[in-house]
XYZ file of C-alpha atoms in Angstrom:
496
model
C -95.997 25.281 -20.569
C -98.333 24.855 -17.611
C -96.908 26.321 -14.429
C -98.902 26.453 -11.235
C -96.501 28.693 -9.305
C -96.951 32.461 -9.168
C -94.501 34.912 -10.685
C -91.567 35.703 -8.419
C -89.262 38.663 -8.617
C -86.513 36.442 -9.941
C -88.798 35.304 -12.769
C -89.321 38.931 -13.704
C -85.612 39.708 -13.681
C -84.866 36.602 -15.757
C -87.550 37.366 -18.336
C -85.114 39.183 -20.626
C -82.542 36.401 -20.821
C -82.332 33.188 -22.793
C -82.346 29.848 -21.010
C -81.184 26.492 -22.243
C -82.971 23.322 -21.313
C -80.244 21.332 -19.571
C -76.864 19.707 -19.241
C -76.070 15.992 -19.106
C -73.270 13.928 -17.566
C -72.609 10.182 -17.479
C -69.866 7.779 -16.377
C -69.418 4.022 -16.755
C -67.396 1.638 -14.624
C -66.193 4.035 -11.930
C -66.866 3.247 -8.234
C -67.459 6.940 -7.488
C -70.076 7.328 -10.218
C -72.571 9.456 -8.284
C -69.926 11.762 -6.824
C -68.342 12.344 -10.233
C -71.776 12.955 -11.733
C -72.670 15.472 -9.027
C -69.412 17.337 -9.620
C -69.975 17.275 -13.364
C -73.490 18.637 -12.982
C -72.136 21.354 -10.714
C -69.862 22.473 -13.569
C -72.874 22.407 -15.903
C -75.131 24.338 -13.530
C -75.265 27.310 -15.923
C -77.181 25.127 -18.401
C -80.113 24.557 -16.063
C -80.921 25.800 -12.582
C -84.427 24.567 -11.842
C -83.766 20.943 -10.921
C -81.238 18.116 -11.053
C -81.400 14.339 -11.045
C -79.014 11.374 -10.873
C -79.613 7.675 -11.592
C -77.086 4.949 -10.711
C -76.855 1.158 -10.955
C -74.862 -0.896 -8.454
C -74.938 -4.289 -10.165
C -78.166 -5.280 -8.436
C -80.631 -2.400 -8.646
C -81.098 1.150 -9.881
C -81.104 4.150 -7.542
C -82.387 7.631 -8.223
C -82.462 11.031 -6.558
C -84.291 14.003 -8.071
C -84.389 17.411 -6.468
C -85.724 20.846 -7.330
C -83.167 23.606 -7.072
C -79.423 23.829 -7.550
C -77.014 20.901 -7.648
C -75.024 22.266 -4.709
C -78.144 22.531 -2.561
C -78.548 18.748 -2.449
C -75.775 16.668 -3.989
C -72.985 17.953 -1.763
C -74.662 16.141 1.138
C -72.850 12.817 1.804
C -76.155 11.309 2.941
C -77.697 12.042 -0.468
C -74.754 10.558 -2.360
C -74.834 7.507 -0.087
C -78.270 6.749 -1.536
C -76.708 6.525 -5.000
C -74.244 3.608 -4.963
C -73.108 2.212 -8.270
C -70.548 2.058 -11.045
C -72.845 3.425 -13.760
C -74.333 6.879 -13.387
C -76.048 9.544 -15.477
C -77.221 12.942 -14.345
C -79.118 15.923 -15.644
C -79.533 19.547 -14.682
C -82.640 21.181 -16.064
C -84.257 24.341 -17.243
C -87.680 23.537 -18.672
C -88.618 24.476 -22.214
C -91.202 21.705 -22.553
C -93.298 20.493 -19.646
C -94.159 22.131 -16.367
C -91.724 22.819 -13.549
C -92.418 19.724 -11.457
C -90.463 16.860 -9.944
C -92.151 14.367 -12.253
C -90.413 16.018 -15.211
C -86.940 16.021 -13.677
C -84.580 13.793 -15.620
C -83.154 11.217 -15.952
C -86.426 9.363 -16.532
C -86.369 5.646 -15.693
C -88.497 2.733 -16.892
C -88.473 -1.030 -16.429
C -88.831 -2.550 -19.893
C -88.762 -6.026 -21.412
C -85.020 -5.634 -22.032
C -84.468 -4.446 -18.446
C -84.271 -1.097 -16.688
C -83.215 1.954 -18.675
C -82.731 5.606 -17.736
C -82.638 8.431 -20.269
C -81.669 12.112 -20.114
C -81.315 14.648 -22.888
C -80.330 18.230 -23.636
C -82.297 19.971 -26.358
C -85.754 19.670 -27.820
C -87.613 17.352 -30.168
C -89.526 19.217 -32.862
C -91.865 16.242 -33.345
C -92.179 15.266 -29.667
C -95.823 16.341 -29.323
C -96.764 14.635 -32.577
C -95.240 11.342 -31.436
C -96.746 11.698 -27.954
C -100.215 12.155 -29.443
C -99.744 9.027 -31.562
C -98.493 7.000 -28.583
C -101.404 8.043 -26.375
C -103.850 7.204 -29.182
C -102.279 3.723 -29.247
C -102.836 3.292 -25.508
C -99.649 4.643 -23.942
C -99.908 6.170 -20.458
C -97.664 9.203 -19.915
C -96.603 10.101 -16.381
C -94.740 13.324 -17.213
C -94.920 16.179 -19.686
C -91.284 15.770 -20.698
C -90.267 14.909 -24.252
C -87.833 12.384 -22.815
C -90.697 10.088 -21.869
C -91.546 9.732 -25.557
C -88.115 8.174 -26.100
C -88.777 5.595 -23.373
C -92.081 4.637 -24.991
C -90.429 4.267 -28.384
C -87.704 2.075 -26.879
C -90.348 -0.065 -25.186
C -92.290 -0.530 -28.440
C -89.295 -1.243 -30.645
C -89.119 -4.707 -32.209
C -85.309 -4.762 -32.058
C -83.695 -7.354 -29.805
C -81.008 -5.499 -27.844
C -81.366 -2.370 -25.747
C -78.804 -0.621 -27.955
C -80.706 -1.366 -31.149
C -83.979 -0.350 -29.507
C -82.429 2.951 -28.450
C -81.185 3.614 -31.984
C -84.573 2.650 -33.383
C -86.217 5.170 -31.021
C -83.978 8.152 -31.721
C -84.241 7.636 -35.485
C -87.884 8.609 -35.079
C -87.035 11.814 -33.226
C -86.405 15.134 -34.961
C -84.849 18.296 -33.599
C -81.700 19.156 -31.697
C -80.523 16.919 -28.888
C -77.666 15.311 -27.037
C -78.781 12.239 -25.149
C -77.489 9.772 -22.593
C -79.035 6.426 -21.674
C -77.949 3.750 -19.203
C -78.876 0.127 -18.686
C -77.488 -2.478 -16.299
C -74.271 -2.751 -18.331
C -74.259 0.108 -20.832
C -73.787 3.833 -21.119
C -75.066 5.111 -24.463
C -74.454 8.597 -25.881
C -76.065 10.143 -28.963
C -76.252 13.443 -30.845
C -78.833 14.596 -33.348
C -78.020 14.171 -37.066
C -76.702 17.724 -37.539
C -75.213 18.159 -34.065
C -77.149 21.206 -32.891
C -76.465 20.482 -29.220
C -72.922 19.642 -28.010
C -71.701 16.420 -26.389
C -68.134 15.397 -25.556
C -66.421 12.173 -24.575
C -63.774 11.976 -21.881
C -61.911 9.444 -19.784
C -61.008 9.133 -16.110
C -58.977 6.206 -14.784
C -59.668 4.411 -18.051
C -63.446 4.812 -17.694
C -65.582 6.590 -20.330
C -67.401 9.819 -19.504
C -69.865 11.842 -21.571
C -71.007 15.387 -20.822
C -72.411 18.520 -22.423
C -69.234 20.596 -22.105
C -65.523 20.115 -21.477
C -65.707 22.193 -18.271
C -67.419 19.177 -16.652
C -64.394 17.036 -17.522
C -62.027 19.649 -16.110
C -63.720 19.765 -12.718
C -63.063 16.043 -12.095
C -59.644 15.944 -13.732
C -60.823 13.818 -16.665
C -59.106 13.759 -20.053
C -60.942 15.048 -23.108
C -61.024 12.379 -25.828
C -63.200 13.817 -28.595
C -66.580 15.286 -29.452
C -69.385 12.834 -30.090
C -70.032 13.359 -33.790
C -73.330 14.569 -35.170
C -75.611 11.607 -35.849
C -73.332 9.281 -33.883
C -74.366 6.763 -31.225
C -71.574 5.599 -28.906
C -72.316 2.412 -26.933
C -70.021 1.659 -23.994
C -70.574 -1.692 -22.277
C -69.015 -3.479 -19.327
C -67.997 -6.984 -20.343
C -68.069 -10.077 -18.071
C -64.301 -9.782 -17.521
C -64.688 -6.165 -16.334
C -63.312 -4.580 -19.487
C -65.290 -1.897 -21.330
C -66.093 -2.160 -25.018
C -66.832 0.960 -27.073
C -68.912 0.686 -30.230
C -69.452 3.867 -32.272
C -72.221 3.753 -34.867
C -73.659 6.120 -37.463
C -77.221 4.836 -38.040
C -77.938 7.310 -40.829
C -76.064 8.795 -43.779
C -73.777 11.567 -42.485
C -74.828 15.209 -42.754
C -72.743 18.368 -42.265
C -72.527 19.412 -38.624
C -74.360 22.616 -37.674
C -73.631 23.469 -34.035
C -75.889 26.012 -32.365
C -74.264 29.450 -32.578
C -75.778 30.430 -29.246
C -73.474 27.936 -27.544
C -70.690 30.321 -28.541
C -72.597 33.558 -27.957
C -74.169 32.794 -24.608
C -74.713 29.292 -23.246
C -71.413 27.450 -22.913
C -69.027 28.352 -20.116
C -66.094 30.540 -21.250
C -63.578 27.867 -20.220
C -65.250 25.173 -22.344
C -64.187 24.035 -25.801
C -67.138 23.377 -28.130
C -66.661 21.886 -31.582
C -62.907 22.242 -31.166
C -63.222 25.984 -30.535
C -62.494 27.876 -27.324
C -65.636 29.653 -26.164
C -63.563 32.417 -24.568
C -61.553 33.037 -27.728
C -64.700 33.044 -29.878
C -66.372 35.608 -27.615
C -63.293 37.800 -27.543
C -63.187 37.618 -31.354
C -66.823 38.750 -31.402
C -65.769 41.871 -29.521
C -62.833 42.467 -31.865
C -65.092 42.201 -34.923
C -67.688 44.416 -33.245
C -65.060 47.117 -32.721
C -64.192 46.925 -36.426
C -67.826 47.121 -37.519
C -69.187 49.600 -34.986
C -66.491 51.954 -33.635
C -67.389 54.887 -31.388
C -65.520 57.705 -29.658
C -65.636 56.868 -25.960
C -63.631 56.896 -22.742
C -64.279 53.440 -21.322
C -65.492 49.991 -22.406
C -67.747 48.336 -19.818
C -69.068 44.759 -20.047
C -72.576 43.765 -19.036
C -71.530 40.899 -16.733
C -70.932 38.120 -16.997
C -71.769 37.247 -20.582
C -70.425 40.426 -22.137
C -67.002 40.338 -20.489
C -64.896 38.445 -23.088
C -66.440 40.444 -25.953
C -65.802 43.705 -24.071
C -62.159 42.723 -23.650
C -61.916 42.129 -27.391
C -63.654 45.433 -28.156
C -61.298 47.331 -25.843
C -58.244 45.584 -27.240
C -59.130 46.409 -30.858
C -60.409 49.945 -30.236
C -57.716 51.009 -27.793
C -60.377 52.276 -25.370
C -59.647 51.254 -21.744
C -61.602 48.310 -20.316
C -63.096 48.726 -16.856
C -65.559 46.856 -14.668
C -68.159 49.609 -14.629
C -70.923 47.205 -13.549
C -70.577 44.871 -10.591
C -72.729 41.756 -10.560
C -74.271 40.385 -7.375
C -73.810 36.606 -7.600
C -75.883 35.921 -4.488
C -79.386 36.908 -5.556
C -80.625 33.319 -5.768
C -84.325 32.489 -5.843
C -86.363 35.140 -4.089
C -89.958 35.016 -2.983
C -90.388 38.742 -2.524
C -93.654 39.758 -4.138
C -92.916 41.927 -7.206
C -94.733 45.011 -5.938
C -94.213 48.336 -7.657
C -91.753 49.391 -4.970
C -89.673 46.242 -5.484
C -89.892 46.605 -9.275
C -88.303 50.018 -8.856
C -85.132 48.238 -7.726
C -85.159 46.717 -11.197
C -81.927 45.258 -12.379
C -80.042 46.636 -9.358
C -80.682 43.430 -7.451
C -78.327 41.703 -9.872
C -76.160 44.571 -11.143
C -74.902 47.806 -9.658
C -72.922 50.646 -11.240
C -69.300 51.168 -10.262
C -69.541 54.966 -10.119
C -65.789 55.604 -10.006
C -65.481 54.104 -13.507
C -68.622 55.755 -14.914
C -69.034 59.329 -13.714
C -68.268 61.927 -16.359
C -67.321 59.349 -19.014
C -68.540 58.292 -22.430
C -69.321 54.612 -21.888
C -69.429 51.736 -24.369
C -71.630 48.999 -22.886
C -70.866 45.602 -24.448
C -73.458 42.828 -24.071
C -73.602 39.335 -25.573
C -77.187 39.598 -26.858
C -80.444 41.505 -26.507
C -83.723 39.599 -26.296
C -86.623 41.862 -25.259
C -84.542 44.888 -24.363
C -86.094 45.454 -20.943
C -82.867 44.672 -19.097
C -80.843 46.882 -21.444
C -83.222 49.754 -20.762
C -82.708 49.407 -17.012
C -78.927 49.085 -17.281
C -78.646 52.168 -19.495
C -80.668 54.145 -16.969
C -78.492 52.819 -14.154
C -75.334 53.926 -15.989
C -76.820 57.371 -16.641
C -77.806 57.672 -12.974
C -74.163 56.913 -12.115
C -73.113 60.032 -14.014
C -72.196 58.803 -17.492
C -71.977 61.546 -20.146
C -72.916 59.153 -22.975
C -73.995 55.509 -23.163
C -73.341 53.539 -26.340
C -74.522 49.913 -26.563
C -72.604 47.401 -28.655
C -74.048 43.881 -28.928
C -71.703 40.980 -29.734
C -74.311 39.064 -31.766
C -76.890 39.937 -34.442
C -80.495 40.938 -33.735
C -82.739 38.067 -32.643
C -85.803 37.892 -34.904
C -87.033 34.319 -34.587
C -87.939 31.911 -31.742
C -86.055 28.678 -31.111
C -87.446 25.129 -31.090
C -84.275 23.159 -30.250
C -83.983 23.639 -26.495
C -83.598 27.397 -26.011
C -86.449 29.048 -24.153
C -87.079 32.145 -26.290
C -90.012 34.565 -26.177
C -92.567 34.561 -28.955
C -91.425 36.442 -32.053
C -93.603 39.466 -31.296
C -91.954 39.868 -27.878
C -88.439 40.139 -29.326
C -87.030 43.668 -29.449
C -85.977 43.347 -33.101
C -89.596 42.720 -34.121
C -91.146 45.474 -32.025
C -89.438 48.386 -33.786
C -88.898 49.026 -37.477
C -85.492 50.669 -37.185
C -82.284 50.557 -35.188
C -82.898 54.161 -34.125
C -86.322 53.275 -32.720
C -84.788 50.420 -30.719
C -82.048 52.736 -29.475
C -84.596 55.364 -28.433
C -86.590 52.734 -26.507
C -83.512 51.562 -24.627
C -82.426 55.136 -23.993
C -78.888 54.849 -25.349
C -76.957 57.374 -27.425
C -76.225 54.716 -30.021
C -76.930 51.012 -30.580
C -75.148 48.592 -32.920
C -75.186 44.797 -33.369
C -72.524 42.464 -34.710
C -73.267 41.304 -38.267
C -73.989 37.656 -39.015
C -70.741 37.428 -41.007
C -68.865 39.078 -38.153
C -70.207 36.395 -35.814
C -69.346 33.591 -38.226
C -65.796 34.909 -38.626
C -65.422 35.123 -34.839
C -66.452 31.501 -34.354
C -65.449 29.677 -37.530
C -63.045 32.028 -39.250
C -65.049 32.647 -42.426
C -68.245 34.319 -43.613
C -71.598 32.538 -43.587
C -72.150 30.167 -46.488
C -75.707 31.134 -47.361
C -76.258 27.990 -49.425
C -74.935 25.625 -46.751
C -74.669 27.435 -43.393
C -71.890 26.138 -41.149
C -73.875 26.650 -37.934
C -77.457 26.629 -36.685
C -78.478 30.305 -36.686
C -82.259 30.463 -37.244
C -82.839 32.902 -34.353
C -80.931 35.474 -36.427
C -81.783 34.373 -39.973
C -85.012 32.340 -39.889
C -83.163 29.416 -41.510
C -84.415 26.470 -39.420
C -82.250 23.385 -40.041
C -84.997 20.761 -39.513
C -88.732 20.355 -39.955
C -90.859 21.925 -37.202
C -93.544 19.267 -37.185
C -95.123 20.157 -33.834
C -95.323 23.842 -34.717
C -96.824 23.120 -38.129
C -99.545 20.790 -36.797
C -102.654 22.534 -35.439
C -103.612 19.349 -33.551
C -100.615 19.722 -31.265
C -101.912 22.500 -29.064
C -100.265 21.657 -25.759
C -102.803 20.113 -23.361
C -100.481 17.925 -21.383
C -100.097 18.998 -17.784
C -103.680 18.557 -16.606
C -102.605 17.653 -13.076
C -100.983 20.325 -10.958
C -97.924 19.148 -9.071
C -96.563 20.411 -5.780
C -93.243 18.658 -6.029
């Protein structure tokens, strides 16, 4: 990923967390399309905080607004929304895993094609995107961005199918990986999920108008009714008819495969108040804590979550163990983007810019710190030291997911394998010594499966996508396997 900006302090603090590429939202036939989309993206802000974009169509022309930064920084302005009239709207909030951080990569991407204008946005990652891009460029295509989404537009443009819907289906059948995608034309809103449903996508309804979004929390914020999940491998085509009615055509272009939702949606990414795959995220995370208490008990005085991700699991751990739950760490929600140079003096602040110890709950106590996951371990090291500095007698870390051994290629921005804590040390004790804790334990893969799906992992046919823990990648990794796909895309630096 080519990035022309220098490292900021916030980049350094975020280096030990996982990021997902984006969230998507779309609505058809509603006069307040842009406003609803902005609200939906606001609810999905946790899925991507670098940039946001909205495209609308008003019956005569398309309108688009793309901005770097948070949704609330721009799309709460009535003047901005006034530039987005229309009854069809799709929006996207982004964290980049492919392509540089630049306005030209902000989705939705729009193109004027033979079949008319079309805008596309997706959540996830194509594992053959670079391979297809290289083939398209060799055939004469001109790419204006470094986003995988542009490949889809080129494939739609080159399709020999007659209708925009059939061209869209023809295009996505050539894509591999994990994705949820929205597309809009002058009359249609199209939603699609990858064949095994790695990334989530739900369908809702407001005032009789169809809505699609990454998570149910985006339906809740606008008072929309949840209808159902878009099924894995399904394409749902909603179209406004001449009489104003809306037709809905659900298709399965390929033979059905078992769904394998990404387990990290349950561990980390989805909002606690969302329902993913028919399962409450909050309940799943609390179950992770309950199972963790069964698998890794410890004598202690207080259970403390690493906020915010560890809170539901910590509640479950406390409930099962009988150890009192307390907010021993207070999170500062107002750090935002900072441009302070990361000098040694500033680095000494470490994690304290985002978290501070609640000494009254820590001093003199044996503390169980419950976190949702550990990536590189650098943040855990700083938090353990912070808890010790606050007077803790003992610090025991309990992690509500298994060790992460493998990188992701389906839309999660993970470090290289050799940067992951689990691969840097050959024993749990060595990892514990590095972090500085008195003990360290992770939830087992079966414990995680039971928390989310109610039963152990089926090793022959896994129920979820879990390669970051197991190395069992559910699709081909064509781009990774091809030595000709060394990324040489962003040759032009962008200031916007």
